Short mmCIF file of C-alpha atoms in Angstrom, two decimals:
data_model
loop_
_atom_site.label_atom_id
_atom_site.label_comp_id
_atom_site.label_asym_id
_atom_site.label_seq_id
_atom_site.Cartn_x
_atom_site.Cartn_y
_atom_site.Cartn_z
CA MET A 126 150.03 122.11 56.52
CA ASN A 127 149.04 122.13 60.31
CA SER A 128 147.75 125.13 62.49
CA SER A 129 149.68 125.02 65.74
CA ARG A 130 148.55 125.74 68.84
CA PRO A 131 150.84 125.62 72.39
CA THR A 132 150.42 122.57 74.94
CA ARG A 133 151.67 121.60 77.91
CA LEU A 134 153.93 118.40 78.54
CA PHE A 135 155.12 116.96 81.81
CA ASN A 136 158.28 115.19 81.84
CA GLY A 137 159.89 114.28 84.68
CA GLY A 138 157.97 116.65 86.85
CA SER A 139 159.02 119.69 84.86
CA THR A 140 156.53 121.58 82.54
CA HIS A 141 157.37 123.05 79.50
CA VAL A 142 156.20 124.78 76.38
CA VAL A 143 156.00 123.26 72.77
CA ASP A 144 154.38 124.02 69.47
CA LYS A 145 151.82 121.18 68.61
CA LYS A 146 150.79 120.70 65.31
CA THR A 147 146.87 119.81 64.64
CA PHE A 148 145.80 117.50 61.93
CA HIS A 149 142.81 117.08 60.56
CA ASN A 150 140.51 115.00 58.57
CA ILE A 151 139.69 115.55 54.51
CA ILE A 152 136.39 114.57 53.37
CA GLY A 153 135.04 115.93 50.34
CA GLY A 154 137.98 118.11 49.44
CA GLU A 155 137.49 119.89 53.15
CA ILE A 156 139.59 120.09 55.89
CA GLN A 157 137.37 119.01 58.53
CA ALA A 158 137.40 118.42 62.37
CA ALA A 159 136.18 115.69 63.90
CA VAL A 160 132.08 115.77 64.25
CA ASP A 161 132.35 114.42 67.87
CA GLY A 162 135.76 116.80 68.43
CA GLN A 163 137.60 114.11 69.99
CA MET A 164 141.60 114.28 69.39
CA MET A 165 143.98 111.58 70.04
CA ASP A 166 147.83 112.81 71.02
CA ILE A 167 150.70 112.00 68.15
CA ILE A 168 153.69 111.15 69.86
CA ASN A 169 157.13 111.56 68.30
CA PRO A 170 158.92 107.70 68.69
CA ALA A 171 162.39 108.93 69.01
CA THR A 172 161.71 112.00 71.94
CA GLY A 173 158.70 109.95 73.42
CA GLU A 174 156.88 113.40 74.06
CA VAL A 175 153.47 114.37 72.23
CA TYR A 176 154.03 116.53 69.45
CA ALA A 177 150.81 117.18 67.36
CA SER A 178 147.34 115.90 67.85
CA ALA A 179 144.78 113.97 65.38
CA PRO A 180 140.62 113.40 65.34
CA ASN A 181 139.44 110.35 66.66
CA SER A 182 136.99 110.15 64.17
CA SER A 183 133.63 108.67 64.78
CA PRO A 184 131.54 106.33 62.44
CA LYS A 185 129.55 109.40 61.67
CA ASP A 186 132.83 110.75 60.32
CA VAL A 187 133.52 107.58 58.10
CA GLY A 188 129.93 107.67 56.74
CA ASP A 189 130.83 111.15 55.98
CA ALA A 190 133.73 110.30 53.78
CA TYR A 191 132.15 107.41 52.40
CA ARG A 192 129.49 109.52 51.38
CA ALA A 193 131.54 111.74 49.63
CA ALA A 194 133.86 108.85 47.95
CA ALA A 195 130.50 107.59 46.87
CA THR A 196 129.43 110.79 45.19
CA ALA A 197 133.06 111.64 43.54
CA PHE A 198 132.86 108.03 41.83
CA GLU A 199 129.75 108.41 40.04
CA ARG A 200 132.07 110.90 37.90
CA TRP A 201 135.60 109.83 38.79
CA ARG A 202 134.73 106.41 37.39
CA TRP A 203 134.21 108.09 33.72
CA SER A 204 137.40 109.54 33.57
CA THR A 205 139.85 108.46 31.06
CA PRO A 206 143.01 106.75 31.63
CA SER A 207 144.75 109.67 30.44
CA GLU A 208 143.27 111.82 32.81
CA ARG A 209 143.91 109.98 35.34
CA GLN A 210 147.58 109.28 34.69
CA LEU A 211 147.71 113.20 33.96
CA ALA A 212 146.55 113.87 37.72
CA LEU A 213 148.50 111.10 39.13
CA LEU A 214 151.68 112.35 37.23
CA LYS A 215 151.18 115.78 39.07
CA LEU A 216 150.91 114.36 42.00
CA ALA A 217 154.66 112.55 41.53
CA ASP A 218 155.94 115.77 40.66
CA VAL A 219 154.41 117.54 43.29
CA ILE A 220 155.65 115.11 46.10
CA GLU A 221 159.59 115.41 43.86
CA GLN A 222 159.30 119.27 44.41
CA ASN A 223 158.59 119.31 47.88
CA ALA A 224 160.49 115.75 48.90
CA GLU A 225 162.80 117.72 51.60
CA GLU A 226 159.29 119.20 53.65
CA LEU A 227 158.18 115.79 53.58
CA VAL A 228 161.00 113.19 54.63
CA ALA A 229 161.43 116.32 57.18
CA ILE A 230 157.87 115.58 58.60
CA GLU A 231 158.17 111.73 58.11
CA SER A 232 161.33 111.67 60.01
CA GLU A 233 158.89 113.60 63.12
CA ASN A 234 156.39 111.24 62.44
CA THR A 235 158.66 107.80 63.00
CA GLY A 236 161.84 109.16 64.28
CA LYS A 237 163.27 108.05 61.21
CA PRO A 238 166.76 109.38 59.65
CA LEU A 239 166.62 111.89 56.95
CA SER A 240 168.63 110.85 54.84
CA LEU A 241 168.12 107.65 54.40
CA THR A 242 164.65 108.58 53.84
CA MET A 243 165.18 110.85 51.30
CA SER A 244 167.33 108.13 49.31
CA GLU A 245 165.24 104.89 49.82
CA GLU A 246 161.91 105.96 50.02
CA ILE A 247 161.21 108.94 48.20
CA PRO A 248 162.43 107.52 44.74
CA ALA A 249 160.24 104.53 45.07
CA MET A 250 157.03 106.70 45.79
CA LEU A 251 157.85 108.59 43.19
CA ASP A 252 158.56 105.37 40.91
CA GLN A 253 155.35 103.60 42.04
CA ILE A 254 153.51 106.67 41.26
CA ARG A 255 154.22 106.73 38.02
CA PHE A 256 154.24 103.43 37.54
CA PHE A 257 150.56 103.10 37.70
CA ALA A 258 149.94 106.30 36.47
CA GLY A 259 150.91 104.59 33.08
CA ALA A 260 149.68 101.32 34.35
CA ALA A 261 146.02 103.12 34.06
CA ARG A 262 146.10 103.41 30.09
CA VAL A 263 146.85 99.52 29.77
CA LEU A 264 144.61 97.84 31.62
CA GLU A 265 143.31 94.66 28.96
CA GLY A 266 140.74 92.45 28.81
CA ARG A 267 140.45 89.35 26.73
CA SER A 268 139.68 89.82 23.11
CA GLN A 269 136.08 90.44 21.56
CA GLY A 270 134.48 87.31 19.85
CA GLU A 271 131.87 85.27 18.89
CA TYR A 272 131.68 82.21 20.83
CA LEU A 273 128.06 81.83 20.45
CA ARG A 274 126.70 81.87 16.88
CA GLY A 275 125.09 85.27 16.23
CA HIS A 276 126.43 86.53 19.09
CA THR A 277 129.75 89.06 19.94
CA SER A 278 130.97 88.80 23.64
CA SER A 279 133.39 91.21 25.00
CA ILE A 280 134.93 92.27 28.26
CA ARG A 281 134.91 95.25 30.33
CA ARG A 282 137.50 95.81 33.31
CA GLU A 283 135.43 98.19 35.54
CA PRO A 284 137.35 100.18 38.96
CA ILE A 285 134.99 98.04 41.59
CA GLY A 286 134.04 101.06 43.39
CA PRO A 287 134.49 103.29 46.76
CA VAL A 288 137.44 101.78 48.62
CA GLY A 289 138.39 101.51 52.16
CA GLN A 290 142.45 101.43 52.88
CA VAL A 291 144.22 100.79 55.91
CA ALA A 292 148.03 102.19 56.29
CA PRO A 293 150.28 101.02 58.69
CA TRP A 294 153.05 102.85 60.36
CA ASN A 295 156.17 101.18 59.70
CA TYR A 296 156.14 103.26 56.22
CA PRO A 297 153.72 105.87 56.63
CA MET A 298 154.26 107.94 53.56
CA MET A 299 155.48 104.73 50.82
CA MET A 300 152.32 102.36 52.46
CA SER A 301 149.84 105.20 51.88
CA VAL A 302 151.35 105.23 48.09
CA TRP A 303 151.42 101.33 47.97
CA LYS A 304 146.85 101.99 48.81
CA PHE A 305 146.07 105.04 46.96
CA ALA A 306 148.42 104.88 43.72
CA PRO A 307 146.51 101.87 42.13
CA ALA A 308 143.18 102.58 43.28
CA LEU A 309 142.93 105.83 41.93
CA ALA A 310 144.96 104.38 38.59
CA ALA A 311 141.90 101.81 38.18
CA GLY A 312 139.29 104.66 38.52
CA CYS A 313 138.06 104.32 41.93
CA THR A 314 137.71 106.73 45.02
CA VAL A 315 139.24 106.10 47.93
CA VAL A 316 138.83 106.76 52.08
CA LEU A 317 142.49 106.23 53.81
CA LYS A 318 142.85 105.82 57.00
CA PRO A 319 146.58 106.24 58.65
CA SER A 320 147.59 104.94 61.47
CA ASP A 321 146.76 106.26 64.70
CA THR A 322 150.19 106.90 65.59
CA THR A 323 151.59 108.14 62.27
CA PRO A 324 149.06 110.43 60.45
CA ALA A 325 151.45 113.05 59.31
CA SER A 326 152.79 112.17 56.22
CA SER A 327 149.48 110.92 54.85
CA TYR A 328 147.58 113.93 55.74
CA TRP A 329 150.11 115.73 53.94
CA MET A 330 150.00 113.92 50.29
CA VAL A 331 146.28 113.74 50.95
CA GLU A 332 146.09 117.62 51.31
CA LYS A 333 148.33 118.35 48.11
CA MET A 334 145.94 115.94 46.43
CA GLN A 335 143.30 118.14 46.91
CA GLU A 336 145.09 120.62 44.72
CA ILE A 337 144.87 117.84 41.64
CA PHE A 338 141.90 115.59 41.73
CA PRO A 339 138.12 116.12 41.87
CA PRO A 340 136.86 116.55 45.63
CA GLY A 341 136.20 113.15 47.20
CA VAL A 342 138.54 110.98 44.77
CA CYS A 343 140.69 110.78 47.97
CA ASN A 344 139.89 111.21 51.42
CA LEU A 345 141.31 111.16 54.80
CA VAL A 346 139.92 109.70 58.33
CA CYS A 347 142.11 109.43 61.24
CA GLY A 348 141.84 107.59 63.90
CA ASP A 349 142.51 104.50 66.03
CA ARG A 350 141.43 101.21 65.76
CA ASP A 351 137.25 101.36 66.43
CA THR A 352 137.87 104.06 63.25
CA GLY A 353 139.45 101.35 61.27
CA ALA A 354 136.65 98.93 62.20
CA ALA A 355 133.71 100.79 61.15
CA LEU A 356 135.79 102.05 57.69
CA VAL A 357 135.68 98.02 57.01
CA ALA A 358 132.18 97.75 58.51
CA HIS A 359 130.66 100.31 56.24
CA PRO A 360 128.49 99.00 53.29
CA VAL A 361 129.54 101.74 50.28
CA PRO A 362 132.83 100.54 50.03
CA GLN A 363 133.34 97.36 47.31
CA LEU A 364 137.30 96.54 48.94
CA VAL A 365 138.60 97.09 51.77
CA SER A 366 142.74 96.82 52.30
CA ILE A 367 144.56 96.90 55.30
CA THR A 368 148.26 96.42 55.70
CA GLY A 369 148.95 95.42 59.40
CA SER A 370 149.13 92.36 61.49
CA THR A 371 147.65 89.07 60.98
CA ARG A 372 145.41 89.48 64.05
CA ALA A 373 143.98 92.65 62.28
CA GLY A 374 143.41 91.19 58.78
CA ILE A 375 141.75 88.49 60.41
CA ALA A 376 139.82 91.12 62.07
CA VAL A 377 138.82 92.85 58.56
CA ALA A 378 138.23 89.49 56.76
CA ALA A 379 135.51 88.76 59.31
CA SER A 380 134.04 92.19 58.90
CA ALA A 381 134.45 92.35 55.22
CA ALA A 382 132.40 89.04 54.66
CA ASN A 383 129.50 90.48 56.80
CA THR A 384 129.03 92.47 53.27
CA VAL A 385 130.28 90.23 50.79
CA LYS A 386 132.91 93.08 50.08
CA ARG A 387 136.24 92.05 48.90
CA ALA A 388 139.21 92.36 51.24
CA HIS A 389 143.31 93.06 50.44
CA LEU A 390 145.43 91.89 53.10
CA GLU A 391 148.94 92.47 53.32
CA LEU A 392 149.77 91.24 56.75
CA GLY A 393 152.71 89.59 58.61
CA GLY A 394 155.95 87.92 57.57
CA LYS A 395 158.63 85.61 59.27
CA ALA A 396 161.34 85.75 56.05
CA PRO A 397 163.58 82.76 56.25
CA VAL A 398 167.03 83.19 54.65
CA LEU A 399 168.74 80.21 53.87
CA ILE A 400 172.39 80.29 53.81
CA PHE A 401 174.37 77.07 52.55
CA ASN A 402 178.21 76.72 52.73
CA ASP A 403 179.14 77.90 49.44
CA VAL A 404 177.77 81.27 50.17
CA ASP A 405 180.39 84.47 50.15
CA ILE A 406 180.13 85.15 53.61
CA GLU A 407 181.19 88.62 54.05
CA ALA A 408 178.92 89.52 50.96
CA ALA A 409 175.75 88.17 53.16
CA VAL A 410 176.56 89.59 56.65
CA GLU A 411 176.58 93.05 54.97
CA GLY A 412 173.36 92.66 52.68
CA LEU A 413 171.86 90.67 55.79
CA THR A 414 172.70 93.44 58.23
CA ALA A 415 170.86 95.93 56.26
CA ALA A 416 168.09 93.74 55.15
CA GLY A 417 167.64 92.50 58.98
CA TYR A 418 167.72 95.60 61.15
CA PHE A 419 166.77 98.74 58.30
CA ASN A 420 163.83 100.47 59.84
CA ALA A 421 164.56 98.70 63.10
CA GLY A 422 163.18 95.52 61.43
CA GLN A 423 159.89 96.88 61.29
CA ASP A 424 159.55 95.12 58.21
CA CYS A 425 157.05 92.61 57.28
CA THR A 426 159.60 91.17 54.48
CA ALA A 427 162.86 91.79 56.87
CA ALA A 428 165.37 89.02 57.20
CA THR A 429 164.44 87.97 60.38
CA ARG A 430 165.33 84.39 60.16
CA LEU A 431 168.97 82.87 59.54
CA VAL A 432 168.81 79.40 58.40
CA ILE A 433 172.60 78.86 57.93
CA GLN A 434 174.04 75.50 56.72
CA GLU A 435 175.80 73.92 59.92
CA GLY A 436 179.21 73.76 57.76
CA ILE A 437 179.67 77.98 57.81
CA TYR A 438 177.38 78.21 60.99
CA ASP A 439 180.00 79.46 63.75
CA GLU A 440 181.84 81.42 61.28
CA PHE A 441 178.82 83.19 59.99
CA LEU A 442 177.58 84.12 62.95
CA SER A 443 180.88 85.69 64.11
CA ALA A 444 180.90 88.09 61.43
CA MET A 445 177.05 88.49 61.48
CA ALA A 446 177.49 89.51 65.53
CA GLU A 447 180.50 91.47 64.34
CA SER A 448 178.72 93.41 61.70
CA VAL A 449 175.72 93.69 64.14
CA ALA A 450 177.86 95.25 66.98
CA ASN A 451 179.16 98.01 64.76
CA THR A 452 175.57 98.88 63.41
CA LYS A 453 174.55 102.52 64.89
CA THR A 454 171.31 103.53 66.05
CA GLY A 455 169.99 106.27 68.12
CA TYR A 456 168.17 109.62 66.43
CA ASP A 457 170.04 112.48 65.06
CA PRO A 458 168.34 112.83 61.99
CA ASN A 459 171.11 114.46 60.06
CA ASP A 460 173.39 111.63 61.06
CA ASP A 461 173.66 109.73 58.01
CA GLU A 462 175.71 106.74 59.38
CA ILE A 463 172.68 105.92 61.56
CA LEU A 464 170.85 102.77 59.85
CA PHE A 465 167.37 103.10 62.15
CA GLY A 466 165.92 104.71 64.68
CA PRO A 467 163.23 104.06 67.50
CA VAL A 468 160.46 101.04 67.43
CA ASN A 469 157.11 103.30 66.36
CA ASN A 470 155.17 103.23 69.91
CA ALA A 471 155.53 101.91 73.55
CA THR A 472 153.43 98.95 72.74
CA GLN A 473 155.47 97.70 70.03
CA LEU A 474 158.67 98.27 72.25
CA GLN A 475 157.24 96.33 75.16
CA HIS A 476 156.78 93.42 72.16
CA VAL A 477 159.88 93.39 71.42
CA SER A 478 161.19 93.47 74.76
CA GLY A 479 159.43 90.43 75.98
CA LEU A 480 160.19 88.13 73.43
CA VAL A 481 163.79 88.68 73.92
CA SER A 482 163.45 88.62 77.89
CA ARG A 483 161.60 85.06 77.28
CA ALA A 484 164.53 83.40 75.52
CA PRO A 485 164.96 79.76 76.04
CA ASP A 486 168.12 78.51 77.67
CA HIS A 487 169.72 76.96 74.75
CA ALA A 488 169.44 80.24 73.05
CA ARG A 489 172.91 82.67 73.14
CA ILE A 490 171.98 86.38 72.39
CA LEU A 491 175.30 87.69 70.49
CA ALA A 492 174.92 91.09 70.04
CA GLY A 493 172.57 93.69 71.95
CA GLY A 494 169.17 92.01 73.66
CA ARG A 495 168.59 95.36 75.74
CA GLN A 496 166.58 98.43 75.34
CA ARG A 497 168.56 101.66 75.62
CA SER A 498 168.21 104.12 78.28
CA GLU A 499 167.50 107.11 76.38
CA ALA A 500 164.13 108.97 75.89
CA GLY A 501 162.12 107.17 72.97
CA TYR A 502 161.62 103.64 71.93
CA PHE A 503 164.60 102.43 71.11
CA TYR A 504 166.11 98.74 71.58
CA GLU A 505 169.60 97.57 70.52
CA PRO A 506 170.33 95.63 67.17
CA THR A 507 169.86 91.87 68.55
CA LEU A 508 171.54 88.64 67.32
CA ILE A 509 170.29 85.66 68.78
CA ALA A 510 171.34 82.05 68.02
CA ASP A 511 170.93 78.47 68.34
CA LEU A 512 166.95 78.68 68.48
CA GLN A 513 164.68 75.87 68.12
CA GLN A 514 161.87 75.64 65.46
CA ASN A 515 159.22 75.78 68.20
CA ASP A 516 160.83 78.52 69.91
CA GLU A 517 158.50 81.51 70.55
CA LEU A 518 161.09 83.62 68.80
CA ILE A 519 161.36 81.54 65.45
CA GLN A 520 157.22 81.51 65.02
CA THR A 521 156.26 84.82 66.25
CA GLU A 522 156.81 87.82 64.16
CA ILE A 523 159.05 90.07 66.29
CA PHE A 524 158.99 93.43 64.35
CA GLY A 525 161.97 94.67 65.82
CA PRO A 526 166.02 94.87 65.69
CA VAL A 527 165.66 91.62 66.37
CA VAL A 528 167.73 88.76 63.78
CA THR A 529 167.60 84.98 65.26
CA ALA A 530 169.97 82.24 63.42
CA GLN A 531 169.14 78.68 63.48
CA SER A 532 171.29 75.82 61.83
CA PHE A 533 170.37 73.07 59.32
CA SER A 534 172.51 70.09 57.76
CA GLY A 535 170.77 69.61 54.22
CA GLU A 536 168.06 70.80 51.97
CA GLU A 537 165.17 68.86 53.37
CA GLU A 538 165.87 69.97 56.61
CA ALA A 539 166.43 74.05 55.86
CA LEU A 540 163.30 73.42 53.77
CA ALA A 541 161.30 72.46 56.88
CA PHE A 542 162.38 75.02 58.93
CA ALA A 543 161.78 77.85 56.46
CA ASN A 544 157.97 76.66 55.32
CA GLY A 545 157.11 75.63 59.18
CA THR A 546 155.24 78.89 60.44
CA VAL A 547 152.16 80.67 59.68
CA TYR A 548 153.57 83.09 57.64
CA GLY A 549 154.26 83.04 53.87
CA LEU A 550 155.74 86.60 52.63
CA ALA A 551 158.84 86.35 51.51
CA SER A 552 161.93 84.69 51.92
CA SER A 553 165.61 84.43 50.35
CA VAL A 554 168.34 81.69 49.21
CA TRP A 555 172.02 82.54 49.42
CA THR A 556 174.59 80.27 47.32
CA LYS A 557 176.54 80.05 44.12
CA ASN A 558 174.96 76.69 42.90
CA VAL A 559 172.04 77.84 40.94
CA ASP A 560 170.22 73.55 40.79
CA ILE A 561 170.45 74.93 44.89
CA ALA A 562 168.63 78.25 44.14
CA THR A 563 166.04 76.78 41.62
CA ARG A 564 165.24 73.83 43.34
CA MET A 565 164.39 76.14 46.68
CA SER A 566 162.92 79.31 44.85
CA ALA A 567 160.23 76.36 43.70
CA ARG A 568 159.66 74.76 47.17
CA LEU A 569 159.76 77.49 49.54
CA ASP A 570 156.02 78.43 49.80
CA PHE A 571 156.16 82.57 50.30
CA GLY A 572 154.81 85.12 47.67
CA CYS A 573 158.94 86.42 47.19
CA VAL A 574 162.09 84.31 46.69
CA TRP A 575 165.13 86.49 46.57
CA ILE A 576 168.25 84.93 45.38
CA ASN A 577 171.32 86.39 46.58
CA THR A 578 169.92 89.67 47.74
CA HIS A 579 167.06 90.19 50.19
CA ILE A 580 164.15 92.91 50.06
CA PRO A 581 164.29 94.94 47.22
CA LEU A 582 161.15 95.57 45.18
CA VAL A 583 160.28 97.05 41.96
CA ALA A 584 156.65 98.81 40.91
CA GLU A 585 156.49 95.78 37.52
CA MET A 586 157.04 92.87 40.06
CA PRO A 587 154.04 92.08 42.44
CA HIS A 588 154.33 91.84 46.33
CA GLY A 589 152.09 89.69 48.33
CA GLY A 590 152.08 86.64 50.84
CA PHE A 591 150.98 83.10 51.02
CA LYS A 592 149.05 81.59 54.34
CA GLN A 593 148.62 83.95 57.10
CA SER A 594 150.62 86.61 55.33
CA GLY A 595 147.16 87.20 53.09
CA TYR A 596 145.96 87.55 50.06
CA GLY A 597 145.89 90.02 47.11
CA LYS A 598 149.24 91.86 45.41
CA ASP A 599 150.75 95.41 45.86
CA LEU A 600 152.91 97.10 42.95
CA SER A 601 152.46 96.11 39.65
CA MET A 602 149.48 94.99 37.18
CA TYR A 603 148.47 92.53 39.44
CA GLY A 604 148.02 95.12 42.19
CA LEU A 605 146.19 97.73 39.42
CA GLU A 606 143.64 94.54 38.67
CA ASP A 607 142.92 94.17 42.18
CA TYR A 608 140.99 97.50 42.13
CA THR A 609 139.10 96.18 38.82
CA ARG A 610 135.95 94.12 38.48
CA ILE A 611 135.21 92.20 34.87
CA LYS A 612 132.10 92.65 33.47
CA HIS A 613 131.02 90.12 30.53
CA VAL A 614 128.97 91.77 27.61
CA MET A 615 127.08 89.68 25.25
CA GLN A 616 125.24 91.23 22.07
CA TYR A 617 122.64 89.57 19.50
CA HIS A 618 123.60 90.60 16.15
CA GLY A 619 121.60 87.60 14.06
CA PHE A 620 124.63 86.68 11.82
CA GLU A 621 125.61 83.58 11.99
CA GLY A 622 128.22 83.12 9.58
CA GLY A 623 129.21 79.38 7.36
CA GLN A 624 125.56 78.18 7.10
CA ASN A 625 123.86 77.54 3.79
#
């Protein structure tokens, strides 16, 4: 997959040589270096060391990729749904047959444990690709009919055109699938930019795709924030899609507006977890430990805000603190007991550490609260209690292994706390009372509400948020429809019917 070359790294004054991988752009079916030759260092977040390099692409590279995508679109748009289905099914088979190789790449890419990545991400990715392969064949418009005498109207649902897509660093390979699978199923062509810190697994998949899809149907351009800005601003794409921070989404929406292209935004989250007095504490603690700390909390739907009814507040936090303290983290890809590895990069580690260090005096840190001492970007699983609604830790997305807790008295206060941030992506309600669950799910201002669970996703159901968590849907038929446009076709035939 990658060419290799030795590079010298400096660590604590000593010099050693490692085998450094090199990733590339993939444009029009060809592996290409960046036009100006600029490269970025890629760091394994578990070790803090450079292990690879990738192009830092220029606007010229982005333009070349879009030209390839536009040329390919003129043929791919007329491919039949069955042809698109077959190509996606072949890709799923290739990933399944080479899953161990891809997971090893992703582990080095992100510091994630091997077994957990294999069990939690690969099956979901395969299911999602195969779902969109089938969904390509069932896109529907409204029925044909006569809505004006002597004329027949019909609806065409067409691929929107070439699209630009920016994938995040928290789930590099799975989020790439969320991007390209619905777009390709709809008949669009793609220019995909992985995160500048995690290009490895996206590069592997797009390289494999060149053996399955026609040249230029799916292109890969590596680079930093400036590359992403060029990708969004370019006039060719008819839609740009990003999974990332709210700040990044605002910039994408503003840039897209200049050429009136569509924006598909899946942005930050601050998921509240409403826990009522009648909850099964043991089951809830087990589920929420996983949902809050999986992937080091680097999940926009992570169970980050525990909003606990005052009758069980102390009991629940005592059990939760014990569970968090026993959560194993670190970097041993073969250790099945490790729940999560490092945060992704030094900047993110600084963000997490800074938020915890600024915790107000009324807050209690019940577990964790420190950066770990080993190499890499590790932070302890942390639980912070007694926070108030206006605290920075409640209002700001942490995106790290930190869960907060606050208490509430009744339903109205719980809703006020839950809905009282700028985010609206995901939430959950934990109770045995069906009436409470029904009322809460109707009034929570979030794109997803789980009841007595938190974080499961299925390909058939949409994923997307409200407010500053963005707009547009991933997964499901709604996600596929986002990559299409609607055309009305009216034909005059002269028969008006029923007239004497």
